[in-house]
CSV table of C-alpha atoms in Angstrom, one decimal:
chain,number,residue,atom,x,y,z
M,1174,UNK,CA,-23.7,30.2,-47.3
M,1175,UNK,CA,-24.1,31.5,-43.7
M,1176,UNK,CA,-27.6,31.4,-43.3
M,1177,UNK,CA,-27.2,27.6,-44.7
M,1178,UNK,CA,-24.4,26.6,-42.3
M,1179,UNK,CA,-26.9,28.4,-39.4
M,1180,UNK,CA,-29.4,26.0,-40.7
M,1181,UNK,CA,-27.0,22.5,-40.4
M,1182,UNK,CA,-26.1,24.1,-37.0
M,1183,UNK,CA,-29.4,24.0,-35.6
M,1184,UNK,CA,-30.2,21.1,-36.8
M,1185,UNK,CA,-27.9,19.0,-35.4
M,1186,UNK,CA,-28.5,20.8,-32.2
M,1187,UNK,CA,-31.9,19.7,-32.2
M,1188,UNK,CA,-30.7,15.8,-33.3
M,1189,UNK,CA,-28.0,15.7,-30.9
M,1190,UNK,CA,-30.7,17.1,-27.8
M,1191,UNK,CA,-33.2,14.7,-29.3
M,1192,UNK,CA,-30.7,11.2,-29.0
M,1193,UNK,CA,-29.5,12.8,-25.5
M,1194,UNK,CA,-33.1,12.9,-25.2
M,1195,UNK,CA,-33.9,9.9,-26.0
M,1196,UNK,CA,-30.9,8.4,-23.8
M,1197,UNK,CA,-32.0,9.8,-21.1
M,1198,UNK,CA,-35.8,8.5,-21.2
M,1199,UNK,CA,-34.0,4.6,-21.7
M,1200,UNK,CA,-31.7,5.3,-18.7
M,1201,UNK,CA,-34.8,6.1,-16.5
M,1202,UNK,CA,-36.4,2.7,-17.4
M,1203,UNK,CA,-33.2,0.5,-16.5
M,1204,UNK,CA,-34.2,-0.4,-12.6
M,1205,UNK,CA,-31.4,0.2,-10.7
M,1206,UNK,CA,-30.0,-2.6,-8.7
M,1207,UNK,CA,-29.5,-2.3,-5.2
M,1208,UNK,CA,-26.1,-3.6,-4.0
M,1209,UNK,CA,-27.2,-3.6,-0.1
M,1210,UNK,CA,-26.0,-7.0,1.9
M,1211,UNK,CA,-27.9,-5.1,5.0
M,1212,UNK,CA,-31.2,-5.8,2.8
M,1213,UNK,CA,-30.4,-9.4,1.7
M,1214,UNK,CA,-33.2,-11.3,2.8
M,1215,UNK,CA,-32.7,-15.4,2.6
M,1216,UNK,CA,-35.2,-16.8,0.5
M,1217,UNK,CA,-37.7,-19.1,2.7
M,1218,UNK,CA,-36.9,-22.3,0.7
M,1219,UNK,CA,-33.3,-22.2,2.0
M,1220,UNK,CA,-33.3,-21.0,5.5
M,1221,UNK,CA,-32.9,-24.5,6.7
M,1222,UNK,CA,-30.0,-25.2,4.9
M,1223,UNK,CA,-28.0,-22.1,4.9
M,1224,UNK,CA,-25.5,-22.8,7.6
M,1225,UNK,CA,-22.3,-24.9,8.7
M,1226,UNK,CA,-22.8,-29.0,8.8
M,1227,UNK,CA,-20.6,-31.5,10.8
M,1228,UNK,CA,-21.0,-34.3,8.9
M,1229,UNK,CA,-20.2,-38.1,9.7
M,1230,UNK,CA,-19.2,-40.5,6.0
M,1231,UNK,CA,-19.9,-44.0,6.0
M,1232,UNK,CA,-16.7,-45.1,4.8
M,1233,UNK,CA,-17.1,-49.3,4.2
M,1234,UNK,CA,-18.2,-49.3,8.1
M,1235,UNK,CA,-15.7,-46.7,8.8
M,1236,UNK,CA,-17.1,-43.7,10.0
M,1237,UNK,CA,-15.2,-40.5,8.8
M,1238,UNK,CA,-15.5,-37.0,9.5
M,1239,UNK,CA,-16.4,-34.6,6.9
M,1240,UNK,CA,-17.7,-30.9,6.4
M,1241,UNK,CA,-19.9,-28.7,4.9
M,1242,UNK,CA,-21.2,-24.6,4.4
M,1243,UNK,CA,-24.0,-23.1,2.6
M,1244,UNK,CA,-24.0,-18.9,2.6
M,1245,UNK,CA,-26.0,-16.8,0.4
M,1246,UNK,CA,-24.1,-15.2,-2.5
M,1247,UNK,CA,-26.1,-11.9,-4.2
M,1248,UNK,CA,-30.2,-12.5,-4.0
M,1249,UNK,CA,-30.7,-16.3,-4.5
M,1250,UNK,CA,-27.5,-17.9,-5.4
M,1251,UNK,CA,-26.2,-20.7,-2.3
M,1252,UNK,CA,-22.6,-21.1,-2.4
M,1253,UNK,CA,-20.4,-22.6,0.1
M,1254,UNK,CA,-17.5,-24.3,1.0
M,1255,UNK,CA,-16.9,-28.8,1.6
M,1256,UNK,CA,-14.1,-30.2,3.7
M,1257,UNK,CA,-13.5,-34.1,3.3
M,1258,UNK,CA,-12.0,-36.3,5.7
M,1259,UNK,CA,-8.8,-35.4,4.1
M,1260,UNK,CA,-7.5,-32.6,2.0
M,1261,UNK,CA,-8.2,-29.0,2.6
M,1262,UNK,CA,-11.1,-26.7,2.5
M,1263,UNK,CA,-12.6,-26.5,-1.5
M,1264,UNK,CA,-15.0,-23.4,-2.3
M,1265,UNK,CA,-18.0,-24.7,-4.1
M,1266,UNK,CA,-19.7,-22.3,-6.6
M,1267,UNK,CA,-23.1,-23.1,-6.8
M,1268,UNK,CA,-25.4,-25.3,-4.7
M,1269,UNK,CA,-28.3,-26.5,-6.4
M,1270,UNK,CA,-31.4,-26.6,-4.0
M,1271,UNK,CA,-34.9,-27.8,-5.3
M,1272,UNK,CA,-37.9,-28.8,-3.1
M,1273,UNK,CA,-35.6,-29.6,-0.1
M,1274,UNK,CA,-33.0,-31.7,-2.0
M,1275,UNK,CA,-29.1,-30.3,-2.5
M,1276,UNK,CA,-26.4,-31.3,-4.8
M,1277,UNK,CA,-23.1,-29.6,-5.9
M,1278,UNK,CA,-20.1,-30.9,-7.7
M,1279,UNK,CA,-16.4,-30.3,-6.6
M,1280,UNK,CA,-13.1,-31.4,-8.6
M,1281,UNK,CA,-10.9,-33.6,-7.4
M,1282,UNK,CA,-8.0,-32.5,-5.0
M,1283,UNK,CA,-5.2,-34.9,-3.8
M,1284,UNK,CA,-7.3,-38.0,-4.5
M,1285,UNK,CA,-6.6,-37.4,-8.8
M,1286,UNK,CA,-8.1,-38.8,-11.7
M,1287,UNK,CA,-10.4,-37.0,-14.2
M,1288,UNK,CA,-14.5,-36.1,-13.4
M,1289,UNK,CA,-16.2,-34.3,-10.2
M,1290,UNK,CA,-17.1,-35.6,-6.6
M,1291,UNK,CA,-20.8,-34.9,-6.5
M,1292,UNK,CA,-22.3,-34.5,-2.9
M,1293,UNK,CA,-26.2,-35.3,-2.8
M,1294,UNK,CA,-28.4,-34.7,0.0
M,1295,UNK,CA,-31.6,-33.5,1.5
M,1296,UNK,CA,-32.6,-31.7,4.4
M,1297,UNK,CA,-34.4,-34.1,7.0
M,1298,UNK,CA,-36.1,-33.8,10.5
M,1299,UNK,CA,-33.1,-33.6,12.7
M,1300,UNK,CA,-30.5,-32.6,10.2
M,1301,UNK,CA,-29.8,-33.5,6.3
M,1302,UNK,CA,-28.1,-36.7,5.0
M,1303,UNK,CA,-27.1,-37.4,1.9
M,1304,UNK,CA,-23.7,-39.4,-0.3
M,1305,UNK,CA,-20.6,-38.6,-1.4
M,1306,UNK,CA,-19.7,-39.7,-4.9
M,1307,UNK,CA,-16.4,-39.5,-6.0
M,1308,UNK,CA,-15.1,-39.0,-9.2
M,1309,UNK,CA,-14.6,-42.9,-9.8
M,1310,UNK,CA,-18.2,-43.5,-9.1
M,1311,UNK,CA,-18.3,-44.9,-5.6
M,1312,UNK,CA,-21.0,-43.3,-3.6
M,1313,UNK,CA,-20.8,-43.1,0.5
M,1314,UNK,CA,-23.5,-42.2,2.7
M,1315,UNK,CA,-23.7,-39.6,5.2
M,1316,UNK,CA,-25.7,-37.7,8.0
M,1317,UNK,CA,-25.1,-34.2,9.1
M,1318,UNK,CA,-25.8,-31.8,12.0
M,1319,UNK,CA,-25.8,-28.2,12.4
M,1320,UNK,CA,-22.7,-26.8,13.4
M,1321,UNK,CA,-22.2,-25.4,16.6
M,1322,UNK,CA,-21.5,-21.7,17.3
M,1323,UNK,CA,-18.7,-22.3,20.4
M,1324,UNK,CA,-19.5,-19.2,21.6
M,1325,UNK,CA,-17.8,-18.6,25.1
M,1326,UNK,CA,-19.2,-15.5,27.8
M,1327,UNK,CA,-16.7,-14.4,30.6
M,1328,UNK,CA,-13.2,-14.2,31.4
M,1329,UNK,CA,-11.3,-17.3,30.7
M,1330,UNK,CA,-9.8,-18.2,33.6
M,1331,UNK,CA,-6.8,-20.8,33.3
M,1332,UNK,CA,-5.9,-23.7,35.5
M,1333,UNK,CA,-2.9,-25.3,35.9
M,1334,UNK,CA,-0.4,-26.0,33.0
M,1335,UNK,CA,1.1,-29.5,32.3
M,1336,UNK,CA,3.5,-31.5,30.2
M,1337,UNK,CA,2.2,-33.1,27.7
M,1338,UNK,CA,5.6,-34.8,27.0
M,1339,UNK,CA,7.8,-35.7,30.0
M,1340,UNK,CA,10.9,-36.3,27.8
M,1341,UNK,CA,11.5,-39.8,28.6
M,1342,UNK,CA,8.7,-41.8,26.7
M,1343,UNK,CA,5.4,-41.6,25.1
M,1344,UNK,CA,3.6,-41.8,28.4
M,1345,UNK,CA,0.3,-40.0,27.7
M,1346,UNK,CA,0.3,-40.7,24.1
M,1347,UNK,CA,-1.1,-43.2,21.4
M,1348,UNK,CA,-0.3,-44.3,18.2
M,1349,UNK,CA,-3.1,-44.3,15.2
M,1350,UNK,CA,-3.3,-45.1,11.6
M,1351,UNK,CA,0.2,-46.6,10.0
M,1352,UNK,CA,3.4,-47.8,12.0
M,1353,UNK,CA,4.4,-46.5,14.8
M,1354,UNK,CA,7.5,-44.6,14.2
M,1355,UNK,CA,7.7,-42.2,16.9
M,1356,UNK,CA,10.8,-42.5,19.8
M,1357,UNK,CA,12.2,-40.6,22.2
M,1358,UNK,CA,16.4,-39.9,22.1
M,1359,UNK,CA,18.0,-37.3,24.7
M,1360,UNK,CA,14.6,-35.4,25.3
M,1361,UNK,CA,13.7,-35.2,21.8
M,1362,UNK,CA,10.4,-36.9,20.7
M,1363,UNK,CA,11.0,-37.8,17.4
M,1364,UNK,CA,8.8,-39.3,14.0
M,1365,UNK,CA,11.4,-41.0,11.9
M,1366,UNK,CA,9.5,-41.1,8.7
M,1367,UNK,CA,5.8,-41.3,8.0
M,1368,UNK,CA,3.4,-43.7,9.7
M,1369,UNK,CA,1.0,-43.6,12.7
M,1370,UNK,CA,-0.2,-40.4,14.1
M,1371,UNK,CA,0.4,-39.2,18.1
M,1372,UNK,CA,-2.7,-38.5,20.1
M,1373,UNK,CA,-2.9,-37.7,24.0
M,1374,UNK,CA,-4.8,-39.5,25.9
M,1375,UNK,CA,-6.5,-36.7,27.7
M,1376,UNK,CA,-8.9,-34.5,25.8
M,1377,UNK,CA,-9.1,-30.5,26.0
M,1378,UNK,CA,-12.0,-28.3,25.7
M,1379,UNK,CA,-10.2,-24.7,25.9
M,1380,UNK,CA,-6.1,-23.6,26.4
M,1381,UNK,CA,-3.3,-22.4,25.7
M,1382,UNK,CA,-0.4,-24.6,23.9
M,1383,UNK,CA,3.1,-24.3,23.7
M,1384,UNK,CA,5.1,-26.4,21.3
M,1385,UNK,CA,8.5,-26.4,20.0
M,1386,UNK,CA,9.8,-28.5,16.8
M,1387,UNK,CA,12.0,-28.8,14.4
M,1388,UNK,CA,11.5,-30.5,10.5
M,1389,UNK,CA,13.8,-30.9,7.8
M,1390,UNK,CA,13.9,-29.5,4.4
M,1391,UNK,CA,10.8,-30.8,2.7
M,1392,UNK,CA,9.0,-31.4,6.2
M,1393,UNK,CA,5.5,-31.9,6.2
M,1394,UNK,CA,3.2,-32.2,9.5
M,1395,UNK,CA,0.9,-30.3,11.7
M,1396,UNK,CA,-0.4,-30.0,15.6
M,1397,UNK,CA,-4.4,-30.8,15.3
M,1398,UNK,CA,-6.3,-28.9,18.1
M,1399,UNK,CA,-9.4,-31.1,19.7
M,1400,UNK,CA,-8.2,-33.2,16.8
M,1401,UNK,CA,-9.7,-31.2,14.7
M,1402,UNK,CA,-7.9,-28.1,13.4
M,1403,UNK,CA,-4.7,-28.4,11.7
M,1404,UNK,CA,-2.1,-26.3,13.0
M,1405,UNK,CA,0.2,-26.5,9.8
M,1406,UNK,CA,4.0,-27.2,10.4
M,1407,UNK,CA,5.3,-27.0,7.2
M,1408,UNK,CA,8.7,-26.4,5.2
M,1409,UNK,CA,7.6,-22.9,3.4
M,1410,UNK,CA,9.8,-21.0,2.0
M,1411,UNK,CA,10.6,-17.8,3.7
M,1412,UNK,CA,9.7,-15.3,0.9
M,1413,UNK,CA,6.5,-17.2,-0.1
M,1414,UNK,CA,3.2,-15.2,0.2
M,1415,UNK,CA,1.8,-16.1,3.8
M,1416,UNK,CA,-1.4,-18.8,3.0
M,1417,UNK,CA,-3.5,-21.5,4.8
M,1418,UNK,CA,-1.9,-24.4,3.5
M,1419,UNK,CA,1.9,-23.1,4.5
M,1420,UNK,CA,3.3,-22.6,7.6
M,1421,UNK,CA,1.4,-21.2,10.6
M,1422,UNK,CA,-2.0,-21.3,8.6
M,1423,UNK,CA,-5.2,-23.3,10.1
M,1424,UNK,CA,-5.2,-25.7,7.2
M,1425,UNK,CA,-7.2,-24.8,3.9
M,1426,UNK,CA,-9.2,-21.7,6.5
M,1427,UNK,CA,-6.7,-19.1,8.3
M,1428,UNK,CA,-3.7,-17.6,6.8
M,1429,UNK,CA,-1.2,-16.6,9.0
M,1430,UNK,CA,-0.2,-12.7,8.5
M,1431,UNK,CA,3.2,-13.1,7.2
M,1432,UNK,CA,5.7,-15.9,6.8
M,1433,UNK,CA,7.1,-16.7,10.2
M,1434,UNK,CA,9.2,-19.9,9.6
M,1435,UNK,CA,13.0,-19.9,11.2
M,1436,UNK,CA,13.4,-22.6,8.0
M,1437,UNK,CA,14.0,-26.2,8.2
M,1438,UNK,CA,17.1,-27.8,10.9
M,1439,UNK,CA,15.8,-25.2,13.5
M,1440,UNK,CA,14.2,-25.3,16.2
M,1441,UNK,CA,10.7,-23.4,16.2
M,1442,UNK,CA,7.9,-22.2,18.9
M,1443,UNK,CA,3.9,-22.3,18.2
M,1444,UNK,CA,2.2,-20.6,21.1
M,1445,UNK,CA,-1.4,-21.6,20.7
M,1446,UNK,CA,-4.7,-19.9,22.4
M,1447,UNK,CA,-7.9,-21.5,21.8
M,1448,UNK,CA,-10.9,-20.3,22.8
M,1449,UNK,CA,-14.3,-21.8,21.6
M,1450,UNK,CA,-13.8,-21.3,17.6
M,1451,UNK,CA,-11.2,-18.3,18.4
M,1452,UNK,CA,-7.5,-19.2,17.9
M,1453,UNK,CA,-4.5,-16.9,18.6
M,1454,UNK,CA,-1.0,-18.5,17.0
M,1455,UNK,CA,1.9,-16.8,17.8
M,1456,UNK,CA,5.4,-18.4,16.1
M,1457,UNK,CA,8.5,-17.8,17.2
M,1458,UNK,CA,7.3,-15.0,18.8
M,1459,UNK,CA,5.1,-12.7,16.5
M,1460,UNK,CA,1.4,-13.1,16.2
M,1461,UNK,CA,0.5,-13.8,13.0
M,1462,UNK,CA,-3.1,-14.9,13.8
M,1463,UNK,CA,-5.1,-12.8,16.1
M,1464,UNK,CA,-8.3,-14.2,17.4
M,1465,UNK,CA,-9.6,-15.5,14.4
M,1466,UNK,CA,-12.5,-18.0,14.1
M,1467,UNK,CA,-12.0,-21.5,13.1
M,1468,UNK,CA,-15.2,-22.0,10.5
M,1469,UNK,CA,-14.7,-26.2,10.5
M,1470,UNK,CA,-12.9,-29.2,11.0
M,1471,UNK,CA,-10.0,-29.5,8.7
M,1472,UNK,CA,-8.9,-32.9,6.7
M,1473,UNK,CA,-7.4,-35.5,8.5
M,1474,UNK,CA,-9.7,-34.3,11.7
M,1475,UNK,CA,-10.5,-37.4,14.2
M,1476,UNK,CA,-14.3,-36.3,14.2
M,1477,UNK,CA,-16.6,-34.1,13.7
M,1478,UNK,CA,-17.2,-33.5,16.8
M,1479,UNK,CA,-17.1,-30.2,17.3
M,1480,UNK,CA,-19.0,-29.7,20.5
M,1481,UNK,CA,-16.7,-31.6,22.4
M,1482,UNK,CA,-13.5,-32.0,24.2
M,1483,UNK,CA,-10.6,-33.3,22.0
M,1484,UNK,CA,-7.0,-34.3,22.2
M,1485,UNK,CA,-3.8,-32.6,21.0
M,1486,UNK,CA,-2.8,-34.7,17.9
M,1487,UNK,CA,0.7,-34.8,16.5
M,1488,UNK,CA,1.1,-35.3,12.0
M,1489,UNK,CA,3.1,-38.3,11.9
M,1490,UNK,CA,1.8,-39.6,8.2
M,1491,UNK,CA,3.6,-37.2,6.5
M,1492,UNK,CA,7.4,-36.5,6.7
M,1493,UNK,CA,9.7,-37.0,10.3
M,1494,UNK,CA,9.6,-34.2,12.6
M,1495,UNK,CA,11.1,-33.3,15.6
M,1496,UNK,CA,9.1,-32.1,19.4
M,1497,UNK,CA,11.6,-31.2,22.0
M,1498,UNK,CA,8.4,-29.3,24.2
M,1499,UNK,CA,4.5,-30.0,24.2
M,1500,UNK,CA,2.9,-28.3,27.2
M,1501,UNK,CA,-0.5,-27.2,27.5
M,1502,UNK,CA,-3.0,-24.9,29.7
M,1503,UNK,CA,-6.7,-25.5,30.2
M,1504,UNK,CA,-8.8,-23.7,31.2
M,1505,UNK,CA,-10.9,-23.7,34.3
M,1506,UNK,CA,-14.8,-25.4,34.0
């Protein structure tokens, strides 16, 4: 009985090394993938269109700013993210690129309704154009151009700092889009209830901005830098995880690092640096975004513009809000 149970023993021994064996010899056939960003290589048939796009919508003879980035997900998958001329930043999962043509589909945000937008487009000679279907089958066209980087070399050096509002009227201002329901009462510039936007006349390449407002419970608007960036003033609740689209947040792209809001009936401070793409926020006195780059335009941006000067505009479509301080330092050309 020994000698058999010796016998079973070895046996199995010699199965067991055999499988392990066996297991071993598949293992060593499986190529092992390399997870190595510092090797990615971008394939040659997308290199062109890899990149951010500043793109300009026909809108029914309206032109209307828009946005768009391609980045390179894993070996040969394009992904990216699309900014319309309203709403915030959506991530796209998968742009399909054949023989210089694009196309991706996105779901609808604010706009509603059932079915995908579905952005077309092709790379041309000076930059890539394209349409904009939306999900209830009317198609826009567009034209886009490269992004550009902002960079800034040097010391900022900073001129002389200004008013913006003078406390008495809306001297320096305009009204745009909606009824104008912006007034000024005992030094407080105030939007009733939605309507037109605010926009300084003057334009501003680089500064530094202080504001200080005040919303109600539910308020809704924002301070757009160069018209572009949405600054988000916004009635978040304090205990609410810190995001993009609450307050302090560079709408739909930068969330702040915590929740900064005093809460609505009080008055508040933004103290803006912007540098080239690089913002610094600091609200009522704690940075909560440090020198962070601004990818894109955000919804409801005057332009695409990006290479150029722009003005300080005020949210006025949205819900009343309250300024008491606008002042702003640019810096020296």
């Amino acid at each position: 009985m020994l000698t058999n149970r010796l016998k079973y023993s070895v046996l199995f021994c010699l199965l067991g090394a055999s499988v392990s064996s066996c297991q071993t010899t598949d293992q060593k056939k499986e190529p092992e993938v390399e997870h190595n960003p510092a090797k990615q290589v971008v394939p040659e048939r997308a290199k062109d269109l890899i990149g951010r796009w500043d793109l300009n919508v026909d809108k029914d003879g309206k032109v209307v700013p828009s946005w768009i980035e391609v980045k390179l997900s894993g070996f040969n998958t394009l992904v990216g993210s699309y900014v319309g001329d309203s709403g915030s930043a959506r991530p796209v999962s998968h742009v399909k690129l054949e023989d210089g043509k694009f196309s991706f589909a996105i779901p609808p945000q604010w706009e509603g309704g059932e079915g995908d937008f579905v952005i077309a487009g092709e790379l041309t000679a000076t930059g890539i154009k394209g349409t904009v279907t939306t999900n209830k089958g009317v198609s826009y066209n567009f034209t886009g151009e490269k992004a550009p980087y902002l960079n800034r070399t040097g010391t900022v050096q900073w001129g002389e700092a200004m008013e913006l509002f003078n406390g008495k009227d809306l001297t320096g201002w305009k009204t745009i889009g909606g009824e104008n329901n912006w007034s000024v009462k005992d030094g407080i510039l105030t939007n009733a209830k939605a309507g037109a936007n605010l926009v300084t006349d003057q334009k501003f390449e680089d500064f530094k901005l202080e504001a200080e407002f005040r919303y109600t419970t539910g308020g809704n608007s924002g301070i757009y830098l160069r018209g572009r960036y949405e600054l988000q003033i916004e009635d978040s609740p304090k205990d609410q995880h810190p995001g993009s689209l609450y307050f302090g947040g560079i709408y739909g792209f930068l969330a702040p690092n915590e929740m900064a809001t005093l809460g609505p009936d009080q008055w508040q401070k933004y103290e803006v640096t912007l540098v080239g793409r690089l913002v610094t926020i600091v609200a009522n006195g704690k940075t909560i975004i440090n020198n962070q780059e601004i990818p894109g335009i955000t919804g409801g941006a005057l332009d695409s513009k990006e290479g150029e000067p722009g003005p300080i505009y005020l949210q006025g479509d949205h819900a009343p809000v309250e300024f008491r301080k606008i002042k702003i330092t640019p810096a020296k050309k």
